[in-house]
Structures are given as C-alpha cells and as structure tokens.
Coordinates of C-alpha atoms in Angstrom, one line a residue:
Chain A
M102 CA 81.7 45.5 -33.7
A103 CA 82.7 49.1 -32.8
T104 CA 85.9 50.5 -34.2
L105 CA 88.0 53.5 -33.1
L106 CA 90.6 55.2 -35.2
L107 CA 93.2 56.9 -33.1
V108 CA 95.1 59.7 -34.9
G109 CA 98.2 60.5 -32.9
T110 CA 99.3 57.8 -30.5
G111 CA 100.8 59.9 -27.7
L112 CA 100.0 60.0 -24.0
I113 CA 96.5 61.4 -24.1
G114 CA 95.2 59.6 -27.2
G115 CA 96.9 56.4 -26.2
S116 CA 95.4 56.5 -22.7
F117 CA 91.9 57.0 -24.2
A118 CA 92.5 54.0 -26.4
L119 CA 93.6 51.8 -23.4
A120 CA 90.7 53.1 -21.2
A121 CA 88.1 52.7 -23.9
R122 CA 89.2 49.1 -24.7
R123 CA 89.2 48.2 -21.0
R124 CA 85.6 49.6 -20.6
G125 CA 84.5 47.8 -23.8
L126 CA 83.6 51.0 -25.7
F127 CA 85.4 49.7 -28.8
D128 CA 86.4 46.2 -29.9
R129 CA 89.0 47.3 -32.3
I130 CA 91.4 50.3 -32.3
D131 CA 93.4 51.3 -35.4
G132 CA 96.1 53.8 -35.2
I133 CA 97.8 56.5 -37.4
D134 CA 100.9 58.4 -36.4
T135 CA 103.3 60.5 -38.5
D136 CA 106.0 59.2 -36.2
A137 CA 106.6 55.5 -37.2
R138 CA 108.4 54.7 -33.9
A139 CA 105.5 56.1 -31.8
L140 CA 103.1 53.9 -33.8
A141 CA 105.3 50.9 -33.3
D142 CA 105.5 51.6 -29.6
A143 CA 101.7 52.1 -29.5
R144 CA 101.3 48.6 -31.0
S145 CA 103.8 46.9 -28.7
H146 CA 102.1 48.6 -25.7
G147 CA 98.7 47.3 -26.8
V148 CA 97.4 50.8 -27.4
V149 CA 96.4 50.1 -31.0
D150 CA 95.6 46.8 -32.8
A151 CA 96.7 47.7 -36.3
P152 CA 98.1 50.7 -38.2
G153 CA 95.9 52.8 -40.5
P154 CA 92.2 52.6 -40.7
E155 CA 91.9 49.0 -42.0
I156 CA 88.1 49.1 -41.6
R157 CA 85.6 51.9 -41.5
P158 CA 85.9 53.5 -38.1
D159 CA 82.8 54.4 -36.0
A160 CA 84.7 57.0 -34.2
V161 CA 87.9 59.0 -34.8
C162 CA 89.9 60.4 -31.9
V163 CA 92.2 63.2 -33.1
A164 CA 95.1 63.4 -30.6
T165 CA 97.7 65.3 -32.6
P166 CA 99.7 68.4 -31.5
A167 CA 97.4 71.4 -31.3
S168 CA 98.4 73.0 -34.6
H169 CA 97.5 69.9 -36.7
I170 CA 94.1 69.3 -35.1
A171 CA 91.9 71.4 -37.5
S172 CA 93.4 70.0 -40.7
C173 CA 93.2 66.5 -39.3
V174 CA 89.6 66.8 -38.3
E175 CA 88.7 68.2 -41.7
E176 CA 90.5 65.3 -43.5
M177 CA 89.0 62.6 -41.3
G178 CA 85.5 64.1 -41.7
R179 CA 86.0 63.8 -45.5
R180 CA 87.4 60.3 -45.4
H181 CA 84.9 58.9 -42.8
P182 CA 81.6 60.7 -43.4
D183 CA 79.6 58.6 -40.9
A184 CA 82.1 58.5 -38.0
V185 CA 81.9 60.5 -34.8
L186 CA 84.9 62.8 -34.6
F187 CA 86.5 64.3 -31.4
D188 CA 89.8 65.7 -30.5
V189 CA 91.7 66.0 -27.2
G190 CA 93.6 69.3 -27.8
S191 CA 94.3 71.9 -25.1
V192 CA 93.2 74.9 -27.1
K193 CA 89.7 74.9 -28.7
S194 CA 88.8 78.2 -30.5
P195 CA 91.6 78.0 -33.1
V196 CA 90.4 74.6 -34.1
V197 CA 86.8 75.7 -34.6
D198 CA 87.8 78.9 -36.3
A199 CA 90.1 77.1 -38.7
L200 CA 87.3 74.6 -39.6
R201 CA 84.9 77.5 -40.2
A202 CA 87.4 79.3 -42.3
G203 CA 88.0 76.2 -44.3
G204 CA 84.3 75.7 -45.1
R205 CA 82.2 74.2 -42.2
V206 CA 82.4 72.7 -38.7
S207 CA 81.0 69.2 -39.0
P208 CA 78.0 68.5 -36.8
R209 CA 79.7 65.1 -36.0
F210 CA 82.8 66.8 -34.5
V211 CA 82.9 67.3 -30.7
P212 CA 85.8 69.4 -29.5
C213 CA 87.1 68.0 -26.2
H214 CA 89.9 68.8 -23.7
P215 CA 90.7 66.2 -21.1
V216 CA 92.7 68.2 -18.5
V217 CA 95.3 65.6 -17.7
G218 CA 98.6 67.2 -18.4
S219 CA 101.7 65.3 -17.5
E220 CA 105.4 66.0 -17.9
R221 CA 105.5 62.5 -19.5
S222 CA 104.6 61.8 -23.1
G223 CA 104.4 59.2 -25.8
P224 CA 102.5 55.9 -26.0
S225 CA 104.7 54.1 -23.4
A226 CA 103.4 56.6 -20.8
A227 CA 99.8 55.9 -21.7
R228 CA 97.6 54.6 -18.8
A229 CA 94.1 53.2 -18.8
D230 CA 93.3 55.0 -15.6
L231 CA 94.6 58.5 -16.7
F232 CA 91.1 60.0 -16.8
E233 CA 89.7 58.6 -13.5
G234 CA 88.3 61.5 -11.5
R235 CA 89.8 64.0 -13.9
S236 CA 88.0 66.8 -15.8
V237 CA 87.1 66.8 -19.4
V238 CA 85.8 70.0 -20.9
V239 CA 83.6 69.6 -24.0
T240 CA 83.2 72.7 -26.1
P241 CA 80.4 72.2 -28.6
V242 CA 79.5 75.1 -31.0
A243 CA 76.3 76.0 -32.8
E244 CA 76.9 73.6 -35.6
T245 CA 77.6 70.6 -33.3
D246 CA 74.9 67.8 -33.1
A247 CA 73.6 67.6 -29.6
E248 CA 73.2 63.8 -29.7
T249 CA 76.8 63.3 -30.8
V250 CA 77.9 65.5 -27.9
G251 CA 75.9 63.2 -25.6
R252 CA 77.6 60.1 -27.0
V253 CA 81.2 61.5 -26.7
S254 CA 80.5 62.8 -23.2
G255 CA 79.2 59.4 -22.3
W256 CA 82.5 57.8 -23.4
W257 CA 84.5 60.2 -21.2
R258 CA 82.3 59.4 -18.3
T259 CA 82.7 55.7 -19.0
V260 CA 86.5 56.1 -18.7
G261 CA 86.1 57.8 -15.3
A262 CA 86.1 61.5 -16.2
R263 CA 83.9 64.4 -14.9
V264 CA 82.5 66.2 -18.0
T265 CA 81.8 69.9 -18.2
E266 CA 80.5 71.9 -21.2
C267 CA 81.8 75.3 -21.9
P268 CA 82.0 77.6 -25.1
P269 CA 85.5 77.3 -26.8
G270 CA 86.5 80.9 -26.2
E271 CA 85.7 80.7 -22.5
H272 CA 87.6 77.4 -22.3
D273 CA 90.7 79.0 -23.8
R274 CA 90.5 82.1 -21.6
I275 CA 90.3 79.9 -18.4
L276 CA 93.0 77.4 -19.5
A277 CA 95.3 80.2 -20.5
V278 CA 95.6 81.2 -16.8
T279 CA 95.1 77.9 -15.1
S280 CA 97.4 75.8 -17.3
H281 CA 99.2 77.6 -20.2
L282 CA 100.6 80.6 -18.2
P283 CA 101.9 78.3 -15.4
H284 CA 103.7 76.3 -18.0
L285 CA 105.2 79.4 -19.5
L286 CA 106.2 80.6 -16.0
A287 CA 107.8 77.3 -15.1
F288 CA 109.8 77.2 -18.4
A289 CA 110.9 80.8 -17.9
L290 CA 112.0 80.0 -14.3
M291 CA 114.3 77.3 -15.6
E292 CA 115.7 79.8 -18.2
V293 CA 116.6 82.4 -15.6
L294 CA 118.3 79.7 -13.4
S295 CA 121.1 79.5 -16.0
D296 CA 123.1 81.7 -13.6
F297 CA 123.6 78.7 -11.4
D298 CA 125.2 75.3 -11.9
D299 CA 123.3 72.1 -11.3
E300 CA 125.2 71.2 -8.1
T301 CA 124.4 74.6 -6.5
L302 CA 120.7 74.2 -7.4
R303 CA 120.4 70.6 -6.1
A304 CA 121.9 71.7 -2.8
T305 CA 119.5 74.6 -2.3
V306 CA 116.1 73.6 -3.7
G307 CA 113.2 72.1 -1.8
G308 CA 109.8 70.6 -2.3
G309 CA 108.3 74.0 -3.3
F310 CA 110.6 74.3 -6.3
R311 CA 110.2 70.6 -7.2
D312 CA 106.4 70.9 -7.5
F313 CA 106.3 74.4 -9.0
S314 CA 108.8 73.5 -11.8
R315 CA 107.6 70.0 -12.5
I316 CA 105.7 71.1 -15.6
A317 CA 108.9 72.7 -17.1
A318 CA 109.7 69.1 -18.0
S319 CA 106.7 68.9 -20.3
D320 CA 107.0 68.1 -24.0
P321 CA 108.5 71.2 -25.8
A322 CA 106.8 70.4 -29.2
I323 CA 103.3 70.0 -27.6
W324 CA 103.8 73.2 -25.5
S325 CA 105.3 75.4 -28.2
D326 CA 102.1 74.6 -30.2
I327 CA 99.7 75.3 -27.3
L328 CA 101.4 78.6 -26.4
H329 CA 101.3 79.7 -30.0
E330 CA 97.7 78.7 -30.5
N331 CA 96.5 80.5 -27.3
R332 CA 99.1 83.2 -27.4
E333 CA 96.9 86.3 -27.0
A334 CA 95.0 85.0 -24.0
V335 CA 98.2 83.7 -22.3
L336 CA 100.0 87.1 -22.8
A337 CA 96.9 89.0 -21.6
W338 CA 96.9 86.9 -18.3
A339 CA 100.7 87.3 -18.1
E340 CA 100.3 91.1 -18.0
K341 CA 97.7 90.8 -15.2
L342 CA 100.0 88.6 -13.3
V343 CA 103.0 90.8 -13.7
A344 CA 101.0 93.7 -12.3
R345 CA 100.7 91.6 -9.1
L346 CA 104.4 90.9 -8.7
A347 CA 104.8 93.8 -6.3
I348 CA 105.9 93.4 -2.7
D349 CA 103.9 95.9 -0.8
D350 CA 105.8 98.4 1.5
D351 CA 103.0 97.8 4.0
K352 CA 103.7 94.4 5.4
E353 CA 100.3 93.9 6.8
A354 CA 98.7 94.7 3.4
L355 CA 101.1 92.1 1.9
R356 CA 100.1 89.6 4.6
Q357 CA 96.4 90.2 3.8
R358 CA 97.0 89.6 0.1
L359 CA 98.8 86.4 0.7
A360 CA 96.1 85.3 3.2
D361 CA 93.4 85.9 0.6
A362 CA 95.4 83.9 -2.0
R363 CA 95.9 81.1 0.5
E364 CA 92.2 81.0 1.4
R365 CA 91.3 80.8 -2.3
R366 CA 93.8 78.0 -2.9
R367 CA 92.6 76.0 0.1
R368 CA 88.9 76.5 -0.8
L369 CA 89.6 75.0 -4.3
D370 CA 90.9 71.9 -2.5
V371 CA 92.2 70.4 -5.8
Chain B
M194 CA 122.5 66.1 30.1
A195 CA 122.2 68.2 27.0
T196 CA 119.4 70.8 26.8
L197 CA 118.0 72.6 23.8
L198 CA 115.9 75.7 24.0
L199 CA 113.5 76.1 21.1
V200 CA 112.4 79.6 20.4
G201 CA 109.3 79.4 18.1
T202 CA 107.5 76.1 18.1
G203 CA 106.3 76.0 14.5
L204 CA 106.7 73.4 11.8
I205 CA 110.5 73.8 11.3
G206 CA 111.6 74.3 14.9
G207 CA 109.2 71.7 16.1
S208 CA 110.4 69.2 13.6
F209 CA 114.1 69.8 14.6
A210 CA 113.1 69.3 18.2
L211 CA 111.3 66.0 17.4
A212 CA 114.2 64.8 15.2
A213 CA 116.9 65.8 17.7
R214 CA 115.1 64.0 20.5
R215 CA 114.7 60.9 18.4
R216 CA 118.4 60.9 17.5
G217 CA 119.5 61.5 21.2
L218 CA 121.1 64.9 20.5
F219 CA 119.3 66.5 23.4
D220 CA 117.8 64.9 26.6
R221 CA 115.6 67.9 27.4
I222 CA 113.9 70.5 25.2
D223 CA 112.4 73.6 26.6
G224 CA 110.3 75.9 24.5
I225 CA 109.3 79.6 24.2
D226 CA 106.6 80.9 21.9
T227 CA 104.8 84.3 21.9
D228 CA 101.7 82.3 20.8
A229 CA 100.5 80.6 24.0
R230 CA 98.3 78.2 22.0
A231 CA 101.2 77.1 19.8
L232 CA 103.3 76.5 22.9
A233 CA 100.5 74.4 24.5
D234 CA 100.2 72.4 21.2
A235 CA 104.0 71.9 21.1
R236 CA 103.8 70.4 24.6
S237 CA 100.9 68.2 23.9
H238 CA 102.6 66.9 20.7
G239 CA 105.7 66.1 22.6
V240 CA 107.8 68.7 20.8
V241 CA 108.9 70.4 24.0
D242 CA 109.1 69.2 27.6
A243 CA 108.6 72.4 29.4
P244 CA 107.9 76.1 28.7
G245 CA 110.6 78.7 29.1
P246 CA 114.3 77.9 29.7
E247 CA 114.0 76.1 33.1
I248 CA 117.6 75.2 33.1
R249 CA 120.6 76.6 31.3
P250 CA 120.4 75.5 27.6
D251 CA 123.4 74.1 25.8
A252 CA 121.9 75.2 22.4
V253 CA 119.3 77.6 21.3
C254 CA 117.3 77.1 18.1
V255 CA 115.7 80.3 16.9
A256 CA 112.8 79.4 14.8
T257 CA 110.7 82.6 14.7
P258 CA 109.4 84.4 11.7
A259 CA 112.2 86.0 9.6
S260 CA 111.7 89.5 10.9
H261 CA 112.3 88.5 14.5
I262 CA 115.3 86.3 14.1
A263 CA 118.1 89.0 14.6
S264 CA 116.6 90.5 17.8
C265 CA 115.9 87.1 19.2
V266 CA 119.5 85.8 18.4
E267 CA 120.9 89.0 20.1
E268 CA 118.7 88.5 23.2
M269 CA 119.4 84.8 23.5
G270 CA 123.2 85.4 23.1
R271 CA 123.0 87.8 26.0
R272 CA 121.0 85.6 28.2
H273 CA 122.8 82.4 27.5
P274 CA 126.5 83.3 27.0
D275 CA 127.7 79.7 26.7
A276 CA 125.0 78.3 24.5
V277 CA 125.4 77.5 20.8
L278 CA 122.9 79.5 18.8
F279 CA 121.4 78.7 15.4
D280 CA 118.4 79.8 13.4
V281 CA 116.3 78.2 10.7
G282 CA 115.2 81.3 8.7
S283 CA 114.8 81.4 4.9
V284 CA 116.7 84.7 4.5
K285 CA 120.2 85.1 5.9
S286 CA 121.9 88.5 5.1
P287 CA 119.3 90.7 6.9
V288 CA 119.9 88.7 10.1
V289 CA 123.7 89.0 9.9
D290 CA 123.5 92.7 8.9
A291 CA 121.1 93.5 11.7
L292 CA 123.3 91.8 14.3
R293 CA 126.4 93.7 13.0
A294 CA 124.4 97.0 13.1
G295 CA 123.4 96.2 16.7
G296 CA 127.0 95.6 17.8
R297 CA 128.4 92.2 16.8
V298 CA 127.7 88.8 15.3
S299 CA 128.4 86.3 18.1
P300 CA 131.0 83.6 17.1
R301 CA 128.6 81.1 18.7
F302 CA 125.8 81.9 16.2
V303 CA 125.5 79.7 13.1
P304 CA 123.0 81.0 10.5
C305 CA 121.1 78.0 9.0
H306 CA 118.4 77.4 6.5
P307 CA 116.8 74.0 6.2
V308 CA 115.1 74.0 2.8
V309 CA 112.0 72.2 3.8
G310 CA 109.1 74.5 3.0
S311 CA 105.6 73.1 3.4
E312 CA 102.1 74.6 2.9
R313 CA 101.4 73.2 6.4
S314 CA 102.5 75.1 9.6
G315 CA 102.4 75.0 13.4
P316 CA 103.7 72.4 15.9
S317 CA 101.0 69.9 15.1
A318 CA 102.5 69.6 11.5
A319 CA 106.0 68.9 13.0
R320 CA 107.6 65.6 11.9
A321 CA 110.8 63.9 13.1
D322 CA 111.6 62.9 9.6
L323 CA 111.1 66.3 8.0
F324 CA 114.9 66.7 7.3
E325 CA 115.6 63.2 5.9
G326 CA 117.4 63.6 2.6
R327 CA 116.7 67.4 2.5
S328 CA 119.1 70.3 2.1
V329 CA 120.3 72.5 4.9
V330 CA 122.3 75.6 3.8
V331 CA 124.7 76.9 6.6
T332 CA 125.9 80.5 6.0
P333 CA 128.7 81.3 8.4
V334 CA 130.4 84.7 8.3
A335 CA 133.9 85.9 9.2
E336 CA 132.9 86.2 12.9
T337 CA 131.6 82.7 13.2
D338 CA 133.6 80.1 15.1
A339 CA 134.5 77.2 12.8
E340 CA 134.2 74.5 15.4
T341 CA 130.7 75.7 16.3
V342 CA 129.8 75.5 12.6
G343 CA 131.0 71.9 12.6
R344 CA 128.9 71.0 15.7
V345 CA 125.7 72.5 14.3
S346 CA 126.3 71.0 10.8
G347 CA 126.8 67.6 12.6
W348 CA 123.3 68.0 14.2
W349 CA 121.7 68.6 10.9
R350 CA 123.5 65.6 9.4
T351 CA 122.4 63.5 12.4
V352 CA 118.7 64.3 11.7
G353 CA 119.2 63.2 8.1
A354 CA 120.0 66.4 6.1
R355 CA 122.6 67.1 3.5
V356 CA 124.6 70.2 4.6
T357 CA 126.1 72.8 2.2
E358 CA 128.0 76.0 3.2
C359 CA 127.4 79.2 1.3
P360 CA 127.9 83.0 2.1
P361 CA 124.6 84.6 3.3
G362 CA 124.3 87.0 0.3
E363 CA 124.7 84.2 -2.2
H364 CA 122.2 82.1 -0.3
D365 CA 119.7 84.9 -0.5
R366 CA 120.2 85.5 -4.2
I367 CA 119.7 81.8 -5.0
L368 CA 116.7 81.3 -2.7
A369 CA 115.1 84.4 -4.1
V370 CA 114.7 82.7 -7.5
T371 CA 114.3 79.0 -6.5
S372 CA 111.9 79.6 -3.6
H373 CA 110.7 83.1 -2.9
L374 CA 109.8 84.1 -6.5
P375 CA 107.9 80.9 -7.1
H376 CA 105.9 81.6 -3.9
L377 CA 105.2 85.2 -5.1
L378 CA 104.1 83.8 -8.5
A379 CA 101.8 81.2 -7.0
F380 CA 100.2 83.8 -4.7
A381 CA 99.8 86.2 -7.7
L382 CA 98.3 83.4 -9.8
M383 CA 95.6 82.8 -7.2
E384 CA 94.9 86.6 -7.1
V385 CA 94.3 86.9 -10.9
L386 CA 92.0 83.9 -10.8
S387 CA 89.4 86.1 -9.0
D388 CA 87.7 86.4 -12.4
F389 CA 86.4 82.8 -12.0
D390 CA 84.2 81.1 -9.5
D391 CA 85.4 78.0 -7.6
E392 CA 83.1 75.6 -9.5
T393 CA 84.4 76.7 -12.9
L394 CA 88.0 76.4 -11.7
R395 CA 87.5 72.9 -10.1
A396 CA 86.0 71.7 -13.4
T397 CA 88.9 72.9 -15.5
V398 CA 92.1 72.5 -13.5
G399 CA 94.5 69.5 -13.7
G400 CA 97.6 68.2 -12.0
G401 CA 99.8 70.9 -13.4
F402 CA 97.8 73.6 -11.7
R403 CA 97.6 71.6 -8.5
D404 CA 101.3 71.2 -8.1
F405 CA 102.3 74.7 -9.4
S406 CA 99.9 76.5 -7.0
R407 CA 100.4 74.2 -3.9
I408 CA 102.7 76.7 -2.3
A409 CA 100.0 79.5 -2.6
A410 CA 98.6 77.7 0.5
S411 CA 101.7 78.6 2.5
D412 CA 101.5 80.6 5.7
P413 CA 100.8 84.3 4.9
A414 CA 102.6 85.6 8.0
I415 CA 105.8 83.6 7.4
W416 CA 105.8 84.5 3.7
S417 CA 105.0 88.2 4.0
D418 CA 108.1 88.3 6.3
I419 CA 110.3 86.4 3.9
L420 CA 109.3 88.4 0.8
H421 CA 109.9 91.7 2.7
E422 CA 113.3 90.6 4.0
N423 CA 114.5 89.5 0.6
R424 CA 112.5 92.0 -1.4
E425 CA 115.3 93.5 -3.6
A426 CA 116.6 90.1 -4.7
V427 CA 113.1 88.7 -5.4
L428 CA 112.1 91.7 -7.4
A429 CA 115.4 91.7 -9.4
W430 CA 114.7 88.0 -10.4
A431 CA 111.0 88.8 -11.1
E432 CA 112.2 91.4 -13.6
K433 CA 114.4 88.8 -15.3
L434 CA 111.6 86.3 -15.4
V435 CA 109.1 88.8 -16.8
A436 CA 111.5 89.5 -19.7
R437 CA 111.2 85.8 -20.6
L438 CA 107.4 85.8 -20.7
A439 CA 107.4 86.3 -24.4
I440 CA 105.9 83.8 -26.8
D441 CA 108.3 83.9 -29.8
D442 CA 106.8 84.4 -33.3
D443 CA 109.2 81.8 -34.5
K444 CA 107.7 78.6 -33.3
E445 CA 110.9 76.6 -33.8
A446 CA 112.8 79.1 -31.6
L447 CA 110.1 78.8 -29.0
R448 CA 110.3 75.0 -29.1
Q449 CA 114.1 75.2 -28.7
R450 CA 113.7 77.4 -25.6
L451 CA 111.2 75.1 -24.0
A452 CA 113.4 72.1 -24.9
D453 CA 116.4 73.7 -23.2
A454 CA 114.3 74.5 -20.1
R455 CA 113.1 70.9 -20.0
E456 CA 116.6 69.5 -20.4
R457 CA 117.7 71.6 -17.4
R458 CA 114.7 70.6 -15.3
R459 CA 115.2 66.9 -16.1
R460 CA 119.0 67.1 -15.4
L461 CA 118.3 68.6 -11.9
D462 CA 116.3 65.4 -11.2
V463 CA 114.9 66.9 -7.9

C-alpha cells in the first residue's frame, strides 16, 4: 500500500491528490493544513482520506504558500526519513537556498513547479484533470538523487503533465517574466482603474481586458508570497518592460515592433 | 429598400454588415476597400453584395484604420449628403478634432466604438453574432443630431449590443487604460521575451500567460494606428501603472494591495 501525505490542501496540492488517486499512484492520502476549514473541505471533496499522517507516508507533497515551503520540507524530511519529498511552489531558488542555509538539501527532495495557475483556489477548486497537457518544471540540484527525480517526474507524467528539467535559478528567471510580472501588471492595472466606477468600466471593457486582467483575481496570499520570494527577478524584468512602453514617433517603426511581437506570440501557439 | 455602404471590410465593419443583414436593417450592402483582396474576400464571405456605392446609400459605416477615419467621414459626407454616417474606431477625439479642424462635424455623423477587439482580423473573421451582449460606446458631440444618434444606437441594439453614451475625450481616457495600455503591455512583454527560445517558453508557460498575452497577436497595422492616435492618454496611464510596479517590503501591505485589486476584478465580473 502506497501512502501520500499532502501538506497544504489547496488547489494545486488537492488536484495532485485527486489525480494521483485516480491513476492509482497512491492507495491512501493523508492531509495536513494549518487552515482547519480547508482541511475539512479537502476531506468532504474526497481530496484526502484522513487528517495528519496516520501512517508512515511513502511520499510527501508540500503544497503550502511559497514562504513556508523550505521549513516544511525540512521538517517533513526529519519526520519521515524514508519518504520521497516534493513541492509544487512557483519559486524554486529560495527554497533550495534556505534548505542549504539550514544545513543540507535532502537527496530525497525534488523541487517541482506545475505551471497551472488559476484565479480559483482552495480544495473545492481541485480537479483531477488539472495537469493534463500542462507543463511541470522539475528543478533538481547537485544534491538531488537522480532516481528520485525519475520517480517524481514519472508521477507527473502519469497525471498527464509534460515534464521539463531546468536549474532553479533559470526557472525563477523565466517564470518571473512569463508569470510573476504579468500578475503584478494585472494587479497594478486594477489599482489604477480606481479612477472609474464599476458601471463605467462594465460599459466600456471588452474581451481583451477580460482575458488580460483575469489573473488579477488570483489569491492575494499566494501571490504576495510569490512576488516577495522572486522579487529581484520580477523587478529586473519590470524595468526591461518599462523601457519598452514607448510609442515610437515613427509609426512604421511602431508597426514593425508590434508585427514582430505578434509573430512571436503566434509562433508560440500556446 | 435600405442600403448600407461599408467602407473598410475588416472584422468589425464586416461583422456589422453580416449582423445588420441578418436582422433586416439593410436590404443591400455595398463595400469599398483599398485592399482589393479584402474586398474580394468580403464578397465571397457574403459580407457585401457589390463593390463601390452602386446606388445612393442610406447609411455609411466607416470601418477603416483609426488614422483614416476623419478623412473618410469627411469625404463620405460630401459624396452622400443625405446618408447617416457612423464609424467603428477605437479612438474618438482625434476624429472629431480633425473634422472640426477641416471645417465642420456633420450633424449626420455619429462616432461609435463597439468594444469587440479580437486578435483575429479581416472579412473572413467577420461574424454576425460579434456584437451580441457586447458594449458599444457612442460619443456624440454638440454638433451631432440627436435623432440620428437614436437611429444609429437602435441599429447597435438590434445587432445585440448594449449602448452607452460618453463624451469622446472621456471615452479615449477610459479606453487608454482598459484596452490600449493592456495591448501595449502585452506587445512589450513579447518583446522582452526575446531572451528565451520558443521551446523553453512553451515548456514553462501556463494559462495565465496565454490569456494575458493573447492580445499581443492583434493586428499590428490597426494597433500602431490606435496607439499613435491615443498616445498621450496611453502614456499618461503607463506612467501611473509603472508607479505601481513596486513590490512592497511589508508583505502584509502587499497582500492587502493584491486583495483590493482582486476584489475590484471580481466585482466587475466581466
């Protein structure tokens, strides 16, 4: 019998639990959450079977907010010395750095980031198909055991994800511009809109605004953590972006810039 | 028999033609386009019946790129002194200002902006249902005939749109931040991504990036025009936004900012 301990029963961890159960990766899933209501919700939605680690887990999935991941991985490594550990956080270097600063990075810990943001959150939003066709970036370090990386990557593939490996620093630099900066921009856009009342905005916005600003409805606790943890990289990209916010005098030059940007966006075909 | 002359057979004008025909607003639709291929496409897609104004039009819909609207409205007003004129451009003040500078704003001209952007363009993308449930902002000025405003607003309602009235300057100031600045940000984001290859990006982006950057695939000719026409307002909002791109030292203050932004986004419910 294979047992998973889920630490943090929100959208991402909860979805992994549902997907892993459906695919038969684990027979039993125990859950821990500092939020008693979330844990109760997770039980009633069939995300976890029981609270706490009632039996020794084979694997521990750390799905807490970013700023708690390192301490949680450290504690779980101590309590469950034979378990495979992995996290699902959006920022990777600070976790590894904090573990090193605190002593050592366990060879049994595989840092993971499933790129499956949603403006929804909590165990009731969890879905077994959340990872189907989506990307998971795995960021092992020198200390990480290669076989354990293979096992955890296999679990992600089993729940439908495409797995890529990347060093933690490189991951954080890329995600700062593809995910974290867009979130900061969307939040900031909602802030500057305070000049207008809701009725005026509803009468004047279209599909472009709707899609662009969707991520401004993301969880503030999760995102204040992520932005804090990856602050330097996000602000460095923000500076580069701000330098591009010119509107060229030469309209043909502007058109060419926009054409190049469009070509890149279309080629990505995401 | 009621006849519409469509000047510019792209996505917006073409969709109005299809919708107006379906709702029986016009029995015949003639079309003009400086792009012969677009005009041919418009005919083969059933957007227009014939090229040119073969008979005297009752209404003229000016659906050209923003920088050509004023000269086109002026010319059409001269050629068709009894026709109702309206446009579908995304920027309103420069049109009215240019008409005034050139002599007068015709009382028969109703400036309109259907807020229905799409990253698709051209007559083949036109859809009769494009305006269903969407917003159209009508920006009459002192010179505009009130009865004509009522007729044109009625046409928009007939094709499914919600109609709001607003002065042109106020329209441009709102759209600068709800639509034009988001487009500039999305284009600029694609530009700064030139550090990474396509494969790396595809492996690391999620739904947040996809939706945020969708509008970067918008038509470069249309958008270089819009950004140019509304340049001052867009850059003024860009400056306000940039001032918000800080990541507060105080994480609780940051969380509160993001929570307020989320609350606003949720309340809009767009």
